[in-house]
Amino acid sequence: MTDSPASASASAAQALAELAELLAPGRAAVAEEALFAYDDPDAYVRTHATRLDRRGIDAPIENLAWIALVDALTAQGLLAEVDWKEGGDEIRRQLRGLESRPTVDPWALAGPEDAGGTDGTDGTDAEPLDTAAFLNEAGRLHLEQGVALAVLDIESDCYPLVCFPARRAGELTPLASRAGFYAAVLGADAL
């Protein structure tokens, strides 16, 4: 038996709300913004036209609720959006700015072989990591500190990055999938 369109929609909205709570605990504004975009995309686009214009969005799109979640997390200091070819130093700087970062800097505990940047500025002779490899290494280091580093895929040339408790890492991808989107914990396969 398959879900009716109404129950599938309710399930997706519920998953989106649960995902917002996972990534922004106690910050109802995050879920409210994502659900606003989900429930009334036309009104959401009108209300947030200036912000959406920076993303090239001027009408409702399929992943508008996901974009709204990313923007709401960013506004709360819980998401860093880095370019697909960003250097390691800049990625580290942006991650250190997240309110949900580990209390201990993961790179402070890493050896030089773990701290390698994508820009070759790590002081070693090692080949610099590309951005994706660097992010997976950063994810592994974060997991060692009890914090999951994850990417919320917005089908763009950037990596929207969030941190949340590693003990709840297994909830992320299924919730995102139920909501109709994709997210993944970085570095989990390296442990």
CSV table of C-alpha atoms in Angstrom, one decimal:
chain,number,residue,atom,x,y,z
A,1,MET,CA,0.0,0.0,0.0
A,2,THR,CA,1.4,3.4,-0.9
A,3,ASP,CA,0.9,6.7,0.9
A,4,SER,CA,-1.7,9.1,-0.6
A,5,PRO,CA,-0.3,12.4,-1.9
A,6,ALA,CA,-1.7,14.2,1.1
A,7,SER,CA,-0.1,11.8,3.6
A,8,ALA,CA,3.2,11.8,1.7
A,9,SER,CA,3.1,15.6,1.8
A,10,ALA,CA,2.4,15.6,5.5
A,11,SER,CA,5.3,13.1,6.0
A,12,ALA,CA,7.7,15.3,4.0
A,13,ALA,CA,6.7,18.4,6.0
A,14,GLN,CA,7.0,16.5,9.3
A,15,ALA,CA,10.5,15.3,8.2
A,16,LEU,CA,11.5,18.9,7.3
A,17,ALA,CA,10.4,20.1,10.7
A,18,GLU,CA,12.3,17.2,12.5
A,19,LEU,CA,15.4,18.0,10.4
A,20,ALA,CA,15.2,21.7,11.4
A,21,GLU,CA,15.0,20.7,15.1
A,22,LEU,CA,17.9,18.3,14.6
A,23,LEU,CA,20.1,21.0,13.1
A,24,ALA,CA,18.8,24.0,15.1
A,25,PRO,CA,17.5,22.6,18.4
A,26,GLY,CA,15.1,25.0,20.2
A,27,ARG,CA,15.1,27.5,17.4
A,28,ALA,CA,11.6,27.3,16.1
A,29,ALA,CA,12.2,30.1,13.5
A,30,VAL,CA,14.3,27.7,11.4
A,31,ALA,CA,11.4,25.1,11.0
A,32,GLU,CA,8.9,27.9,10.6
A,33,GLU,CA,10.8,29.4,7.7
A,34,ALA,CA,11.4,26.0,5.9
A,35,LEU,CA,7.7,25.1,6.4
A,36,PHE,CA,6.6,28.5,5.2
A,37,ALA,CA,8.4,27.8,1.9
A,38,TYR,CA,7.0,24.3,1.8
A,39,ASP,CA,3.4,25.3,2.5
A,40,ASP,CA,3.2,28.5,0.5
A,41,PRO,CA,6.1,28.9,-2.0
A,42,ASP,CA,4.5,31.9,-3.8
A,43,ALA,CA,4.2,33.9,-0.6
A,44,TYR,CA,7.7,32.8,0.5
A,45,VAL,CA,9.2,34.0,-2.7
A,46,ARG,CA,7.4,37.4,-2.4
A,47,THR,CA,8.4,37.7,1.3
A,48,HIS,CA,12.1,36.9,0.7
A,49,ALA,CA,12.5,38.2,-2.8
A,50,THR,CA,15.7,40.2,-2.1
A,51,ARG,CA,17.5,37.3,-0.4
A,52,LEU,CA,16.3,34.8,-3.0
A,53,ASP,CA,17.4,37.1,-5.8
A,54,ARG,CA,21.1,36.6,-4.7
A,55,ARG,CA,20.5,32.9,-5.5
A,56,GLY,CA,18.9,33.7,-8.8
A,57,ILE,CA,15.5,32.6,-7.6
A,58,ASP,CA,12.5,34.7,-8.6
A,59,ALA,CA,9.8,32.1,-8.6
A,60,PRO,CA,9.0,28.9,-6.6
A,61,ILE,CA,11.3,26.1,-7.4
A,62,GLU,CA,11.2,22.4,-6.5
A,63,ASN,CA,13.7,22.6,-3.7
A,64,LEU,CA,12.6,26.0,-2.3
A,65,ALA,CA,11.9,24.6,1.2
A,66,TRP,CA,15.4,23.2,1.3
A,67,ILE,CA,16.9,26.5,0.3
A,68,ALA,CA,14.8,28.2,3.0
A,69,LEU,CA,16.2,25.7,5.5
A,70,VAL,CA,19.7,26.5,4.4
A,71,ASP,CA,19.1,30.3,4.6
A,72,ALA,CA,17.4,30.0,8.0
A,73,LEU,CA,20.3,28.0,9.4
A,74,THR,CA,22.7,30.5,8.0
A,75,ALA,CA,20.8,33.4,9.6
A,76,GLN,CA,21.1,31.6,13.0
A,77,GLY,CA,24.9,31.1,12.6
A,78,LEU,CA,24.5,27.3,12.1
A,79,LEU,CA,25.5,26.9,8.5
A,80,ALA,CA,28.5,27.8,6.4
A,81,GLU,CA,28.3,27.8,2.7
A,82,VAL,CA,31.7,27.2,1.0
A,83,ASP,CA,32.6,27.2,-2.6
A,84,TRP,CA,33.2,23.9,-4.3
A,85,LYS,CA,36.9,24.8,-4.8
A,86,GLU,CA,37.5,26.7,-1.5
A,87,GLY,CA,40.9,26.5,0.2
A,88,GLY,CA,41.3,24.7,3.5
A,89,ASP,CA,42.2,27.8,5.5
A,90,GLU,CA,38.9,29.5,4.4
A,91,ILE,CA,36.9,26.4,5.1
A,92,ARG,CA,38.4,26.1,8.6
A,93,ARG,CA,37.7,29.8,9.2
A,94,GLN,CA,34.0,29.5,8.3
A,95,LEU,CA,33.6,26.3,10.3
A,96,ARG,CA,35.1,28.0,13.4
A,97,GLY,CA,32.4,30.7,13.0
A,98,LEU,CA,29.5,28.2,13.5
A,99,GLU,CA,27.7,28.2,16.8
A,100,SER,CA,27.4,24.5,16.6
A,101,ARG,CA,31.1,23.8,16.1
A,102,PRO,CA,33.0,21.4,18.5
A,103,THR,CA,34.2,23.1,21.7
A,104,VAL,CA,37.7,21.9,20.9
A,105,ASP,CA,39.1,22.9,17.5
A,106,PRO,CA,39.5,19.5,15.6
A,107,TRP,CA,42.6,20.8,13.9
A,108,ALA,CA,44.3,21.7,17.1
A,109,LEU,CA,44.3,18.0,18.0
A,110,ALA,CA,45.2,16.8,14.5
A,111,GLY,CA,48.7,16.0,13.4
A,112,PRO,CA,50.1,17.8,10.4
A,113,GLU,CA,49.1,15.0,8.1
A,114,ASP,CA,45.5,15.5,9.1
A,115,ALA,CA,45.5,19.3,8.9
A,116,GLY,CA,46.5,19.6,5.3
A,117,GLY,CA,44.7,22.4,3.4
A,118,THR,CA,43.3,22.5,-0.1
A,119,ASP,CA,45.6,25.5,-0.8
A,120,GLY,CA,49.0,24.0,0.1
A,121,THR,CA,49.5,26.3,3.1
A,122,ASP,CA,49.7,23.6,5.7
A,123,GLY,CA,53.5,23.7,6.0
A,124,THR,CA,54.1,20.2,4.8
A,125,ASP,CA,55.4,18.8,1.5
A,126,ALA,CA,52.2,16.8,1.1
A,127,GLU,CA,50.0,17.3,-1.9
A,128,PRO,CA,47.1,19.6,-1.0
A,129,LEU,CA,43.7,17.9,-0.7
A,130,ASP,CA,40.9,18.9,-3.1
A,131,THR,CA,37.9,20.5,-1.4
A,132,ALA,CA,35.8,17.3,-1.3
A,133,ALA,CA,38.7,15.3,0.2
A,134,PHE,CA,39.4,18.1,2.7
A,135,LEU,CA,35.8,18.2,3.8
A,136,ASN,CA,35.8,14.4,4.4
A,137,GLU,CA,38.9,14.7,6.5
A,138,ALA,CA,37.3,17.6,8.4
A,139,GLY,CA,34.2,15.5,8.9
A,140,ARG,CA,36.4,12.7,10.4
A,141,LEU,CA,38.1,15.1,12.7
A,142,HIS,CA,34.8,16.5,13.8
A,143,LEU,CA,33.3,13.1,14.5
A,144,GLU,CA,36.3,12.4,16.7
A,145,GLN,CA,35.2,15.4,18.8
A,146,GLY,CA,31.6,14.1,19.0
A,147,VAL,CA,30.3,16.5,16.4
A,148,ALA,CA,29.0,15.5,12.9
A,149,LEU,CA,29.9,17.8,10.0
A,150,ALA,CA,27.4,17.4,7.3
A,151,VAL,CA,26.5,18.8,3.9
A,152,LEU,CA,23.0,19.7,2.8
A,153,ASP,CA,23.0,19.3,-1.0
A,154,ILE,CA,21.2,22.2,-2.7
A,155,GLU,CA,22.3,21.1,-6.2
A,156,SER,CA,24.7,24.1,-6.6
A,157,ASP,CA,28.4,24.6,-6.8
A,158,CYS,CA,28.8,25.0,-3.1
A,159,TYR,CA,28.9,22.9,0.1
A,160,PRO,CA,26.3,24.1,2.7
A,161,LEU,CA,27.9,22.8,5.9
A,162,VAL,CA,26.3,22.2,9.3
A,163,CYS,CA,27.4,20.7,12.7
A,164,PHE,CA,25.3,18.8,15.1
A,165,PRO,CA,25.8,16.1,17.7
A,166,ALA,CA,27.4,13.0,16.3
A,167,ARG,CA,25.3,10.7,18.4
A,168,ARG,CA,22.4,11.8,16.1
A,169,ALA,CA,24.3,11.5,12.8
A,170,GLY,CA,22.2,8.5,11.7
A,171,GLU,CA,19.1,10.6,11.6
A,172,LEU,CA,20.2,13.1,9.1
A,173,THR,CA,20.1,11.3,5.7
A,174,PRO,CA,16.8,9.5,6.4
A,175,LEU,CA,15.1,12.7,7.5
A,176,ALA,CA,16.4,14.6,4.5
A,177,SER,CA,15.3,11.8,2.2
A,178,ARG,CA,11.8,11.7,3.7
A,179,ALA,CA,11.6,15.5,3.2
A,180,GLY,CA,12.6,14.9,-0.5
A,181,PHE,CA,16.2,16.2,-0.3
A,182,TYR,CA,19.8,14.9,0.2
A,183,ALA,CA,22.2,15.4,3.1
A,184,ALA,CA,25.2,13.4,4.3
A,185,VAL,CA,27.5,13.3,7.2
A,186,LEU,CA,31.1,13.9,6.0
A,187,GLY,CA,34.0,11.6,7.0
A,188,ALA,CA,31.8,8.9,8.5
A,189,ASP,CA,33.2,6.3,6.1
A,190,ALA,CA,36.8,7.2,7.1
A,191,LEU,CA,36.4,5.9,10.7
